[in-house]
Coordinates of C-alpha atoms in Angstrom, one line a residue:
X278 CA -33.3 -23.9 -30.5
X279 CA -36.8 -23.0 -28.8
X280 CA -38.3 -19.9 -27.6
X281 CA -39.9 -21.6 -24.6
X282 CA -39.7 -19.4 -21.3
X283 CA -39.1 -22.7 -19.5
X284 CA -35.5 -22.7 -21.1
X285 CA -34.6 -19.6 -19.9
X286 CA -35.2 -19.9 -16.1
X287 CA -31.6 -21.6 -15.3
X288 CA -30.0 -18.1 -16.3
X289 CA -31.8 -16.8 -12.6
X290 CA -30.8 -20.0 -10.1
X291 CA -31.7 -19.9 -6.6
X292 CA -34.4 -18.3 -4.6
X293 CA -32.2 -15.3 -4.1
X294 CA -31.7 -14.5 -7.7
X295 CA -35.8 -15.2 -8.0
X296 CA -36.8 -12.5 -5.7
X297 CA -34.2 -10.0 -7.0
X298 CA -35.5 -10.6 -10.3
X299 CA -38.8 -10.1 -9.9
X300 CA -38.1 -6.9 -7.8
X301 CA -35.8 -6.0 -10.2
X302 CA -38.9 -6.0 -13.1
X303 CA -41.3 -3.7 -10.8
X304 CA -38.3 -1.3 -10.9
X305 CA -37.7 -2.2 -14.8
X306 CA -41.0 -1.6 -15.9
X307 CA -41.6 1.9 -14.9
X308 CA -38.2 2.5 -17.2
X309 CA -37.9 3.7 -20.8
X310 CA -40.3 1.9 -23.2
X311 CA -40.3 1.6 -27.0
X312 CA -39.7 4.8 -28.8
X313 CA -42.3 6.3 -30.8
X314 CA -42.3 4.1 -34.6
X315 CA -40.5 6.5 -37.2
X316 CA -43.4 6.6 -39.8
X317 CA -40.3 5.6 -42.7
X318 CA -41.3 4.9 -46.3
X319 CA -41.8 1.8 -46.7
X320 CA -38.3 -0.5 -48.3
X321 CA -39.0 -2.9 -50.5
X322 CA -37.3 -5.5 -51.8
X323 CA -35.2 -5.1 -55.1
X324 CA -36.3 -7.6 -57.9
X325 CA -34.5 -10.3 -59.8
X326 CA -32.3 -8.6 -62.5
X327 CA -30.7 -10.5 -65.5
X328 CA -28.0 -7.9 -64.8
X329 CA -27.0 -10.3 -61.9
X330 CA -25.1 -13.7 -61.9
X331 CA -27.9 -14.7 -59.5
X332 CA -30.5 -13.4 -61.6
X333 CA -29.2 -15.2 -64.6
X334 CA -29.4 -18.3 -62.7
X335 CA -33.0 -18.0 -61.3
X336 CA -33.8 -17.1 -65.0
X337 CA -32.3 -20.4 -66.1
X338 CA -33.8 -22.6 -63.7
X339 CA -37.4 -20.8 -64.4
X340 CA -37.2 -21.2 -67.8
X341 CA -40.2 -23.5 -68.2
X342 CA -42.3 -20.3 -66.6
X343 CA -44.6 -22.8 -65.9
X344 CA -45.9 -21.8 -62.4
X345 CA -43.3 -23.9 -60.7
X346 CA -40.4 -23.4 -58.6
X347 CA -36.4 -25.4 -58.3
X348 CA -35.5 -26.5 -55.4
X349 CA -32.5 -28.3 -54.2
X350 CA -32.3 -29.5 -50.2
X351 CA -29.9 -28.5 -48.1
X352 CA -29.4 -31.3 -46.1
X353 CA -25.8 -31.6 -45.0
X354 CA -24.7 -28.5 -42.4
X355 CA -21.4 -28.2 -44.2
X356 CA -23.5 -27.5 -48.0
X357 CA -25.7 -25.3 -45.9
X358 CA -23.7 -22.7 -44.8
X359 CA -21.3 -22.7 -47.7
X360 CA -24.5 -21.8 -50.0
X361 CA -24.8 -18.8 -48.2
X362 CA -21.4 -17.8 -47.7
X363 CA -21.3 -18.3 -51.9
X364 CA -24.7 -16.9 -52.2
X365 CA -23.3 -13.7 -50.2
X366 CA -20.1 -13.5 -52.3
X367 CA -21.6 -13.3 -55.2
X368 CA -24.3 -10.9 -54.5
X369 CA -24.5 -8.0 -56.5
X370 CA -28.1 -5.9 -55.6
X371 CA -29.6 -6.8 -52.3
X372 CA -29.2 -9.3 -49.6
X373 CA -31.9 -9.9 -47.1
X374 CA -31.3 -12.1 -44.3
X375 CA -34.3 -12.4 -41.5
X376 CA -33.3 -14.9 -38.7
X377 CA -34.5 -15.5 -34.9
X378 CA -30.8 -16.0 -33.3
X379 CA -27.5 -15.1 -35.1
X380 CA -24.8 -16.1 -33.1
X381 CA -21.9 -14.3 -30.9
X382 CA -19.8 -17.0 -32.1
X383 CA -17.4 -17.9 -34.7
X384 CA -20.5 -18.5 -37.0
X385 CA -22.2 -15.6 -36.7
X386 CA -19.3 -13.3 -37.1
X387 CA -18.4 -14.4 -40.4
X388 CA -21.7 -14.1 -41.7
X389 CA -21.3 -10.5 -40.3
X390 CA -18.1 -10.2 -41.5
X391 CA -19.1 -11.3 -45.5
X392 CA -22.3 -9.1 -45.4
X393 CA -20.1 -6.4 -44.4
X394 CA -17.8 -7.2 -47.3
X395 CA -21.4 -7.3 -49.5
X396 CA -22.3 -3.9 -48.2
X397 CA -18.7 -2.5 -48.9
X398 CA -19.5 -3.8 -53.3
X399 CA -22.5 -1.7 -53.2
X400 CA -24.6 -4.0 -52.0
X401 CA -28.0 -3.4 -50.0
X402 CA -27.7 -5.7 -46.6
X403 CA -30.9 -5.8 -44.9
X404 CA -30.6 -7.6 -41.2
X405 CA -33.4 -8.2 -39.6
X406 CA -33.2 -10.5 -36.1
X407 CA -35.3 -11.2 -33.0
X408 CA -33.9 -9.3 -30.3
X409 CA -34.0 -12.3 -27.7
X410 CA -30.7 -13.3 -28.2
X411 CA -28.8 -10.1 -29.4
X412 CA -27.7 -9.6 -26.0
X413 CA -24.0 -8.1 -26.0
X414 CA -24.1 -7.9 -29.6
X415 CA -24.9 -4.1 -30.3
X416 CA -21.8 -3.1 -31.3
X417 CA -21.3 -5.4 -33.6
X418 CA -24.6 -4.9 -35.0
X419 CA -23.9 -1.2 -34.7
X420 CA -20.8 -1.9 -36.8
X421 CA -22.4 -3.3 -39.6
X422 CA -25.4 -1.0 -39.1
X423 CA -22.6 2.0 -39.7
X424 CA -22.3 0.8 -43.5
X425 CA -23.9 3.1 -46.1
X426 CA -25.2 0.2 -47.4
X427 CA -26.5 -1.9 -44.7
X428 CA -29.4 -1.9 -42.2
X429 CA -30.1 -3.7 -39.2
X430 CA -33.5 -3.9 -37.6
X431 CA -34.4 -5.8 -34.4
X432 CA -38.0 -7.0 -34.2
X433 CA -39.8 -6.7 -30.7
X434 CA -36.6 -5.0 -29.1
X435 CA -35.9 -5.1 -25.5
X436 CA -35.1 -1.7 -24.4
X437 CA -33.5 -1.4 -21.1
X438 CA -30.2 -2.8 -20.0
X439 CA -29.2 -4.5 -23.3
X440 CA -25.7 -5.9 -22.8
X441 CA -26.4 -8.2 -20.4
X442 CA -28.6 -11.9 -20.5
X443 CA -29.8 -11.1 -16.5
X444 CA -30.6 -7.5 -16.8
X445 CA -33.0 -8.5 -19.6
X446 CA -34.6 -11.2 -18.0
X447 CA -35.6 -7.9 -15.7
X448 CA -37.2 -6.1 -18.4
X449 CA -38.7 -9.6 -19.9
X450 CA -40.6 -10.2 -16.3
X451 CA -41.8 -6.5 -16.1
X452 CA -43.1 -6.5 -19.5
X453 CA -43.8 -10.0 -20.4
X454 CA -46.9 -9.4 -22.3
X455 CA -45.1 -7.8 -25.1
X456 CA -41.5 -9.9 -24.9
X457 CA -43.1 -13.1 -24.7
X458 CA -43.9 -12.8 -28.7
X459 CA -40.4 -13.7 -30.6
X460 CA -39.6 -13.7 -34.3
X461 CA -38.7 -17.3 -35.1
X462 CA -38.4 -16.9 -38.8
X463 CA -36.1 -17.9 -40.9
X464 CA -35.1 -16.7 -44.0
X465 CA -32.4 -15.4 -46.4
X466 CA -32.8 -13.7 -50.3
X467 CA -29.8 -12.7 -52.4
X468 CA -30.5 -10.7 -54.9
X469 CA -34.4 -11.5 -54.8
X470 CA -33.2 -14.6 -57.4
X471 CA -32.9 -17.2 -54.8
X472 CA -33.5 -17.8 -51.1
X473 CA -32.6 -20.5 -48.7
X474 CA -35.9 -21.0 -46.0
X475 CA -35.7 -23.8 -43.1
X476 CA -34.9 -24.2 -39.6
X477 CA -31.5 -23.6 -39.1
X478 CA -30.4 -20.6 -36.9
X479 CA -27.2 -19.1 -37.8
X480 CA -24.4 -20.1 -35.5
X481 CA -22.4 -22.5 -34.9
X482 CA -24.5 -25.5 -33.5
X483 CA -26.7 -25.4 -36.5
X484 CA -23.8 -26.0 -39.0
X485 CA -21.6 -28.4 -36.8
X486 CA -19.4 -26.1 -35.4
X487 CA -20.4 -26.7 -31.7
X488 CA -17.9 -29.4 -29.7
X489 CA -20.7 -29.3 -27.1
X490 CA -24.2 -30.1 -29.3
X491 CA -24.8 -29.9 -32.1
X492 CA -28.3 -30.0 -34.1
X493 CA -29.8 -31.7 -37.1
X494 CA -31.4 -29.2 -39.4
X495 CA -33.2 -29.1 -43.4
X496 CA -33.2 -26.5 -45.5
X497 CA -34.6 -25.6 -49.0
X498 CA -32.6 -23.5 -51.8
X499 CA -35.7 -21.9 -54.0
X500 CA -35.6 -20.2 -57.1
X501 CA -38.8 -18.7 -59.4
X502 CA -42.0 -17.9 -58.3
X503 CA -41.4 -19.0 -54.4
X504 CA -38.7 -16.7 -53.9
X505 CA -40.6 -13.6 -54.8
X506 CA -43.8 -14.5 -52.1
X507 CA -40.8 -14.9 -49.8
X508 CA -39.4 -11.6 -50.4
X509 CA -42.6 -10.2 -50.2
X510 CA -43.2 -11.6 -46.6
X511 CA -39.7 -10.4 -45.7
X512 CA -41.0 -6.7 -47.0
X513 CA -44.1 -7.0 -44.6
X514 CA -41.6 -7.8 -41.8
X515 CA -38.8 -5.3 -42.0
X516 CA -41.9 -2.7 -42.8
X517 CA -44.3 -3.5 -39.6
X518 CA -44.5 -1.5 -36.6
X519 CA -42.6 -4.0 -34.5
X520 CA -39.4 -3.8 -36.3
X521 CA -37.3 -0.9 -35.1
X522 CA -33.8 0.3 -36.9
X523 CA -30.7 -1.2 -34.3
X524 CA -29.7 2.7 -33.7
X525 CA -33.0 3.5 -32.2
X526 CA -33.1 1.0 -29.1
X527 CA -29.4 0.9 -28.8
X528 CA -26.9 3.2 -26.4
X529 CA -24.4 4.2 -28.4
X530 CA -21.4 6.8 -27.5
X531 CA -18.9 5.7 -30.6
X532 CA -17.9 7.6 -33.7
X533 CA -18.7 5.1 -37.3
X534 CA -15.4 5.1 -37.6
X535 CA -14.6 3.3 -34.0
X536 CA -17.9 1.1 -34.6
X537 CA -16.1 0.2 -38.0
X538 CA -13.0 -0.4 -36.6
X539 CA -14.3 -2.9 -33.5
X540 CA -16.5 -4.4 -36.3
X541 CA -13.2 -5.7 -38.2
X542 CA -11.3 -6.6 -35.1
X543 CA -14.1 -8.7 -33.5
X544 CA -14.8 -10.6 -37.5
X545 CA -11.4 -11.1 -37.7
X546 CA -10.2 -14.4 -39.0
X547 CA -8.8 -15.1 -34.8
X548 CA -12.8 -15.1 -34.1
X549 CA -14.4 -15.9 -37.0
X550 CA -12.4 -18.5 -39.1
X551 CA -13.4 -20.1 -42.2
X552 CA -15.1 -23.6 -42.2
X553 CA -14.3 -26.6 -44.0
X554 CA -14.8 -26.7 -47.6
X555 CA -17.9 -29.1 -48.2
X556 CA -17.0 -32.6 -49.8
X557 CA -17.5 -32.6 -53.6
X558 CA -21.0 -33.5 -53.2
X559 CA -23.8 -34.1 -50.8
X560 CA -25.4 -36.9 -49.5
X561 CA -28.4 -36.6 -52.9
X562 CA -24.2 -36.0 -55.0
X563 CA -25.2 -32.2 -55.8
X564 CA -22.1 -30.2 -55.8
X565 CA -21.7 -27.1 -53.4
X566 CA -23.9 -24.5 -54.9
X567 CA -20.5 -22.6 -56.1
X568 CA -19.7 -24.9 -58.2
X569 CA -23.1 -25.1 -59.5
X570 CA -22.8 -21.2 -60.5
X571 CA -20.2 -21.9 -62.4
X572 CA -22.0 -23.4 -65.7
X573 CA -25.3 -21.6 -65.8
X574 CA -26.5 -23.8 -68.6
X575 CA -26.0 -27.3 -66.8
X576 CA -27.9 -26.0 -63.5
X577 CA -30.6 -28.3 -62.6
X578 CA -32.7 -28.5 -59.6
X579 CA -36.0 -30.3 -58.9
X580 CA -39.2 -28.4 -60.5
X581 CA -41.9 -28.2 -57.7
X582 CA -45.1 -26.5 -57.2
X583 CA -43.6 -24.3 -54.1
X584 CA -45.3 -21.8 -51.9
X585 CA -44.4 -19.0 -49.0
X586 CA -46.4 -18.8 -45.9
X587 CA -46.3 -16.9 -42.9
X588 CA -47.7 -15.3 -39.7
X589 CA -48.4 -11.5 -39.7
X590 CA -46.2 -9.7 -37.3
X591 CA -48.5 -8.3 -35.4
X592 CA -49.1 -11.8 -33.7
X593 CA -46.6 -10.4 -31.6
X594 CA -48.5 -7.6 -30.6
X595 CA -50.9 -10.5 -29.7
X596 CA -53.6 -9.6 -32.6
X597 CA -54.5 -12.5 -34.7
X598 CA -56.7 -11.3 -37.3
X599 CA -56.8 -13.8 -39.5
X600 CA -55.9 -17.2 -37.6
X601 CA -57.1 -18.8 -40.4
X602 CA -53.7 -17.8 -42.3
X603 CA -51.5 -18.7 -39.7
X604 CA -48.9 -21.4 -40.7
X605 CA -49.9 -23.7 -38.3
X606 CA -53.7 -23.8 -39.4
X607 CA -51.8 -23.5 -42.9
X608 CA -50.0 -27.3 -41.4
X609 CA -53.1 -28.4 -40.3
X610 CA -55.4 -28.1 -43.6
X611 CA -52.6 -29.7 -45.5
X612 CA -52.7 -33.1 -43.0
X613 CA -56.3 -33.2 -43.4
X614 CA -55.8 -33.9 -46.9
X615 CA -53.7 -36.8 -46.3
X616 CA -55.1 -40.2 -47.8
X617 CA -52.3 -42.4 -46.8
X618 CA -49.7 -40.8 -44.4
X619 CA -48.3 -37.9 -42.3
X620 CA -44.8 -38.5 -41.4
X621 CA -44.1 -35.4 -39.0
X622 CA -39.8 -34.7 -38.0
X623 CA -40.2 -31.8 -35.6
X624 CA -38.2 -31.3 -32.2
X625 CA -40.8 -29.9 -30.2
X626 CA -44.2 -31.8 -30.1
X627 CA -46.8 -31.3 -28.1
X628 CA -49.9 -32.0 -30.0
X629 CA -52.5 -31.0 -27.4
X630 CA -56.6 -31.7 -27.1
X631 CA -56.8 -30.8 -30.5
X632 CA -53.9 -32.1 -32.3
X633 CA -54.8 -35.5 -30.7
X634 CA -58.6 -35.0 -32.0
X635 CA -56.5 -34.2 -35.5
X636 CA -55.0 -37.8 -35.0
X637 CA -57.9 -39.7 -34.0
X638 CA -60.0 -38.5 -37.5
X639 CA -56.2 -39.3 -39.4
X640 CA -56.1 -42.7 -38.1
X641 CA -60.1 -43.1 -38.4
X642 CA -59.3 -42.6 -42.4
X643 CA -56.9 -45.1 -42.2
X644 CA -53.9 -42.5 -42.5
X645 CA -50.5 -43.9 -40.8
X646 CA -49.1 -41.1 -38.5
X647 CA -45.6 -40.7 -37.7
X648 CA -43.8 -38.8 -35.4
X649 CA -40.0 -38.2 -35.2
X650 CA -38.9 -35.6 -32.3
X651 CA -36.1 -35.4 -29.6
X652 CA -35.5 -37.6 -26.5
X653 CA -35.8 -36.4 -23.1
X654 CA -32.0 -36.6 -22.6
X655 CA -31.1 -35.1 -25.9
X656 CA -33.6 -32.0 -25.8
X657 CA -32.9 -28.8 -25.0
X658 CA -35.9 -28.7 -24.1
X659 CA -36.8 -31.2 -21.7
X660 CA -39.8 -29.3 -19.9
X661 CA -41.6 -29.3 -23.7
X662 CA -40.9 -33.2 -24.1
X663 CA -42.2 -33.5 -20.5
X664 CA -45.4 -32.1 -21.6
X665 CA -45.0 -34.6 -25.0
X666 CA -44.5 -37.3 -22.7
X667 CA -48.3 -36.9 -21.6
X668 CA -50.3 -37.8 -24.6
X669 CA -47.7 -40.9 -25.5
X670 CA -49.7 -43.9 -24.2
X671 CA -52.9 -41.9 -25.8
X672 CA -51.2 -41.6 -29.6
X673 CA -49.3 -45.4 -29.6
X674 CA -53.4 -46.5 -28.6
X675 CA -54.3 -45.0 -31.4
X676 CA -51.5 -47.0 -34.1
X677 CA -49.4 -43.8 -34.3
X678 CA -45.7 -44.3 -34.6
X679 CA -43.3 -43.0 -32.5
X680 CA -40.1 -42.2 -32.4
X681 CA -36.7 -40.4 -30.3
X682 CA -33.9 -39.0 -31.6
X683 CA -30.7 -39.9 -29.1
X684 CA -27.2 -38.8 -29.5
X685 CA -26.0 -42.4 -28.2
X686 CA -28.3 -44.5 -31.2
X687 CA -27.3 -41.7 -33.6
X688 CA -23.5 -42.4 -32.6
X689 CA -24.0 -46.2 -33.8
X690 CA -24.5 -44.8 -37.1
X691 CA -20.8 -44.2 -38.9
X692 CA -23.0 -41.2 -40.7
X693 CA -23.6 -39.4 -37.7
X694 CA -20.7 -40.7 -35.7
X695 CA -18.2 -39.4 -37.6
X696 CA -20.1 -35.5 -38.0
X697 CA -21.0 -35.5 -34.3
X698 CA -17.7 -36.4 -32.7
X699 CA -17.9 -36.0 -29.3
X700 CA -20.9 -33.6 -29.4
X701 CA -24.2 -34.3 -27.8
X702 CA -26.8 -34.9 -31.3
X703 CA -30.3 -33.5 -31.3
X704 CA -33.3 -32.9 -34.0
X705 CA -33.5 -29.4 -34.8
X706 CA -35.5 -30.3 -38.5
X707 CA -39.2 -29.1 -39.1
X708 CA -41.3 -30.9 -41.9
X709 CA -43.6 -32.8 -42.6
X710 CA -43.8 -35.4 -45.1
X711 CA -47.6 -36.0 -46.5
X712 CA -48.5 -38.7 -48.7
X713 CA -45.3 -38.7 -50.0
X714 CA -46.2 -35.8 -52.1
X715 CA -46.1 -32.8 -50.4
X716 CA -43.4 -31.5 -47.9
X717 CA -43.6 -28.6 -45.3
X718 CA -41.1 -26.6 -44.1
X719 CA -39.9 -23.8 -42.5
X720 CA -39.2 -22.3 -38.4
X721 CA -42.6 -24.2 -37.1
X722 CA -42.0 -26.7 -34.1
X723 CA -45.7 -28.6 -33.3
X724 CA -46.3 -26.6 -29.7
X725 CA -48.5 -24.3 -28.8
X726 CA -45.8 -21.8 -28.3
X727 CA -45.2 -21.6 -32.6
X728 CA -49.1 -21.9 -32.6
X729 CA -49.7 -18.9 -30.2
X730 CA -47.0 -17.1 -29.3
X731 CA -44.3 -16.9 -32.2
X732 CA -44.2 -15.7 -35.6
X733 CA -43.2 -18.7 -37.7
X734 CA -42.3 -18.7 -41.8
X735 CA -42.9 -22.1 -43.9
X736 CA -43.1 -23.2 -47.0
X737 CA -45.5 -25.8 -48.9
X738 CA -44.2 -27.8 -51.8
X739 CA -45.3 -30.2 -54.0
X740 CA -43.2 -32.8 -55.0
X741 CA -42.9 -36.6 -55.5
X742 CA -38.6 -36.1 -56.2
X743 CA -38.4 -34.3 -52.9
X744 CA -40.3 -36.3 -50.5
X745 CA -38.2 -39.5 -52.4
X746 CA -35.1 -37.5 -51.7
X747 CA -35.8 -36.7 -47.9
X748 CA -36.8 -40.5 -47.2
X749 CA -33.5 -41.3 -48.4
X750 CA -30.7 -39.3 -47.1
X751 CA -32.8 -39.2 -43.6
X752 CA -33.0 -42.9 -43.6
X753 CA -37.0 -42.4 -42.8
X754 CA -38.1 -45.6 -44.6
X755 CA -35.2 -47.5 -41.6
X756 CA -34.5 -44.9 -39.6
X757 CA -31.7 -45.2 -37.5
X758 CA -30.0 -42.8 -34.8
X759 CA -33.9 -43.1 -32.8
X760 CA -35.9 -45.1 -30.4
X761 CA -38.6 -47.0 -31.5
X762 CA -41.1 -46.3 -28.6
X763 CA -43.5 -48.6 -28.2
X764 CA -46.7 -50.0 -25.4
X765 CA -45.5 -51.8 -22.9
X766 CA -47.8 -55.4 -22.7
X767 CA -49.5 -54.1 -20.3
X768 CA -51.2 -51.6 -22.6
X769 CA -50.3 -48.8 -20.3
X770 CA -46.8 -47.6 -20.2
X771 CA -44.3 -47.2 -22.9
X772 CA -40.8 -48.4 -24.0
X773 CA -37.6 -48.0 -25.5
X774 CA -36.7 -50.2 -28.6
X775 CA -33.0 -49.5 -30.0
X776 CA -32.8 -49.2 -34.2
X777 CA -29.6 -50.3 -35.3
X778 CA -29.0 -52.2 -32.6
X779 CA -27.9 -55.8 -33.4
X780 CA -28.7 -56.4 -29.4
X781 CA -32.1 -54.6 -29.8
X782 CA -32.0 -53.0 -26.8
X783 CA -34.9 -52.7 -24.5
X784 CA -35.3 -49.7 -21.7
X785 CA -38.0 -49.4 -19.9
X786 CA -37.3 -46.1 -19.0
X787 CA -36.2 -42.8 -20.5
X788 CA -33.1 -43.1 -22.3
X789 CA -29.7 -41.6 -20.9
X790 CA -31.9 -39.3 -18.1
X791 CA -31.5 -40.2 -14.1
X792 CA -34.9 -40.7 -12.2
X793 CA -34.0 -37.6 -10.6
X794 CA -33.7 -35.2 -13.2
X795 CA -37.4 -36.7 -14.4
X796 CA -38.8 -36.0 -11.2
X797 CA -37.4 -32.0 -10.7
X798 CA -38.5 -31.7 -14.7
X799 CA -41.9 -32.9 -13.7
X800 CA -42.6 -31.0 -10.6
X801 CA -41.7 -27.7 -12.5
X802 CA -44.0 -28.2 -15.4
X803 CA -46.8 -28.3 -12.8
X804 CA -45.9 -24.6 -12.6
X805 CA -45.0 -23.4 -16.5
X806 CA -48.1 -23.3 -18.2
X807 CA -48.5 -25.9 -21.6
X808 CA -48.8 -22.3 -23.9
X809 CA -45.6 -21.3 -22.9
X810 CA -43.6 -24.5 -23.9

């Protein structure tokens, strides 16, 4: 999912609901602001203890204490959120979990359900989320919150008229300055041992739970010196004067032990029932990580030189002190390394003046660029591939690579046909693949919204196994599941090539979207500026 303001606009429909909305945010804005920032001591993560299970494990994979990290991919949803659900289990110091949207849906309730069950052990649960999508959620943050040993803070917090998605959308016109910076991190710690970073959300479309859409996402399990510069940006997060403890911002007239009580009918197994068990092993044949845990002495993962990167949080405050130290200029010197190729899978992509200039001096070097992101029909996004749509013609010119993910090519794949269903497919993945040696990852799209606007966390890694594995189980050396887009003879306009395909299908215009809906997309991106998308 994206942050862009364009995708929120269909929650206010009609010129009606316009012009009450914007009354609505002259009225909203003379209303209660933030509350004064408690001046706390400053929590700090708990280190990796050989006390632990998890810390024994960590220890074991470390062993070398070479410099290096393991990491194991996450690829497959089903892997993915049964590593956390073991990870949570088996827990026996601290979780932290930092995330931009946990879900109201059968997803995110059992994640809220197990960390309550973690908190309950004796476990320290610290939750911190963007507050753009907690709408309706406070009392079952609240709930949680109301454990001795859990926390919930909300970064950037809305203030007025929580509970409901319009109300907000008040407040977020009258103060849009502040609102428009959102916390699109991503990350979880157990037992500051080992830590999954990526770009999955937690709910239910980002593990294959939707019958609606559903998205494909990568993650990384780390362990050793990674995790502890991820913790450490977790620290800087909960700790900034942005972040504000759940029970400061949020109206609430109920005892702990009614909060408590809600909490456990609401997680209940009726609205948050347990997913199917992975399959014995992934698509790379690793095990789920529970098993793994069980022999200590036979776990293996891939040794990489592994990083943690992230913006400060007072981007949201709109001070970039350092822009240099942004991920996205972190993104940026890593490509211009690149001797060979840049393979870039990212869902949003706007590259802009100077991402294009980036390109140019790539493909001047002789460095093959490749771009995988989402089709117009299958974004969620379509004002943001809109915008992408402009420099298309400009990056094929230069020999760049192009590619779109669509639900009906990813259906002629059994792989995808049989997770998908009769869900809608889309690319929720971002990394980048760089002379098949180094990888980044993390909650970055390429758009000047993760650039500007948004906090983002990544991580840089080092390693010829991983880049081999991600070119296998994504298919990138014959993808499949995409259009191949490609110049028209003419040299001016663009076209569709099916992969796949035994027909080889050729469109000459946008796959699976009506001339209609491309025209009322365009004429509303003449109004949404590029730096909001």
């Amino acid at each position: 999912m994206h942050t862009s303001l364009a995708s929120r606009f269909p929650a206010l429909r009609g010129a009606a609901a316009w012009l009450f909305a914007l009354a609505a945010a002259f009225v909203l804005a003379g209303c209660a602001g933030l509350p004064p920032r408690a001046a706390d001591t400053p929590v700090l993560a708990i280190p990796p203890s050989s006390a632990t299970l998890l810390g024994r494990a960590a220890a074991h994979l470390d062993a070398p204490r070479d410099g290096l990290s393991s990491v194991r991919p996450l690829i497959e949803a089903s892997f993915a959120l049964d590593a956390r659900l073991e990870l949570i289990r088996r827990a026996q110091s601290s979780i932290d979990v930092q995330t931009y949207q946990l879900g109201n849906d059968k997803t995110g309730r059992l994640l809220l359900r197990e960390l309550r069950d973690a908190a309950r052990r004796g476990v320290r649960v610290r939750l911190l989320l963007d507050d753009f999508y907690t709408a309706g959620m406070d009392p079952l943050l609240l709930g949680l919150a109301a454990e001795s040993n859990a926390s919930v803070r909300l970064f950037n917090p809305f203030v007025n008229a929580r509970d409901h998605s319009a109300t907000r959308w008040m407040e977020f016109l009258g103060d849009f300055r502040r609102l428009n910076h959102r916390m699109h991190n991503k990350l979880f710690v157990a037992d500051g041992a080992i830590a999954i970073a990526g770009g999955r959300n937690l709910a239910d479309e980002y593990f294959l739970r939707s019958e609606v859409a559903n998205f494909i996402d990568f993650e990384l399990l780390m362990a050793g010196p990674v995790v502890a510069e991820s913790a450490a940006v977790f620290d800087t997060y909960w700790n900034s004067d942005v972040v504000y403890p759940i029970e400061t911002v949020a109206i609430n007239h109920r005892t702990p032990a009614v909060l408590k009580a809600d909490f456990e009918t609401a997680t209940s197994l009726r609205f948050a029932p347990w997913p199917d068990p992975p399959g014995d092993g992934d698509v790379l044949g690793d095990p789920p990580l529970g098993l793994q845990l069980l022999n200590i002495p036979t776990l293996q993962w891939m040794r990489a030189d592994a990083h943690a990167t992230a913006d400060s949080p007072n981007k949201a405050l709109g001070v970039m002190r350092h822009p240099t130290e942004s991920v996205a200029q972190r993104f940026h010197e890593l490509a211009a390394t690149a001797r060979s190729s840049v393979l870039v899978i990212s869902p949003y992509f706007i590259p802009g003046d100077e991402g294009m200039a980036r390109i140019r001096e790539g493909r001047r070097r002789g460095v093959q660029v490749s771009v995988i992101t989402n089709s117009l029909a299958d974004s969620d996004e379509p004002l943001v591939n809109i915008n992408y749509n402009r420099y298309r013609v400009d990056m094929l010119k230069l020999g760049v690579e192009l590619y779109e993910v669509s639900t009906q090519q990813l259906k002629r794949s059994g792989q995808f046909r049989d997770l998908l269903k009769k869900a809608r497919g889309r690319l929720h993945a971002k990394l980048a693949l760089i002379d098949r040696e180094w990888v980044m990852l993390g909650s970055m799209n390429l758009d000047p919204r993760s650039a500007l606007l948004n906090t983002e966390f990544g991580v840089r890694v080092r390693s010829f196994d991983l880049t081999q594995a991600l070119l296998y189980a994504y298919q990138l050396d014959d993808i499949e599941g995409v259009y191949r887009v490609v110049l028209k003879p003419d040299g001016e306009n663009v076209q569709w090539i099916g992969t796949g395909d035994v027909n080889n299908e050729v469109l000459d215009s946008e796959p699976d979207s009506s001339m209609l809906t491309r025209l009322q997309l365009l004429l509303f991106s003449w109004f949404v500026p590029t730096d909001q998308l």
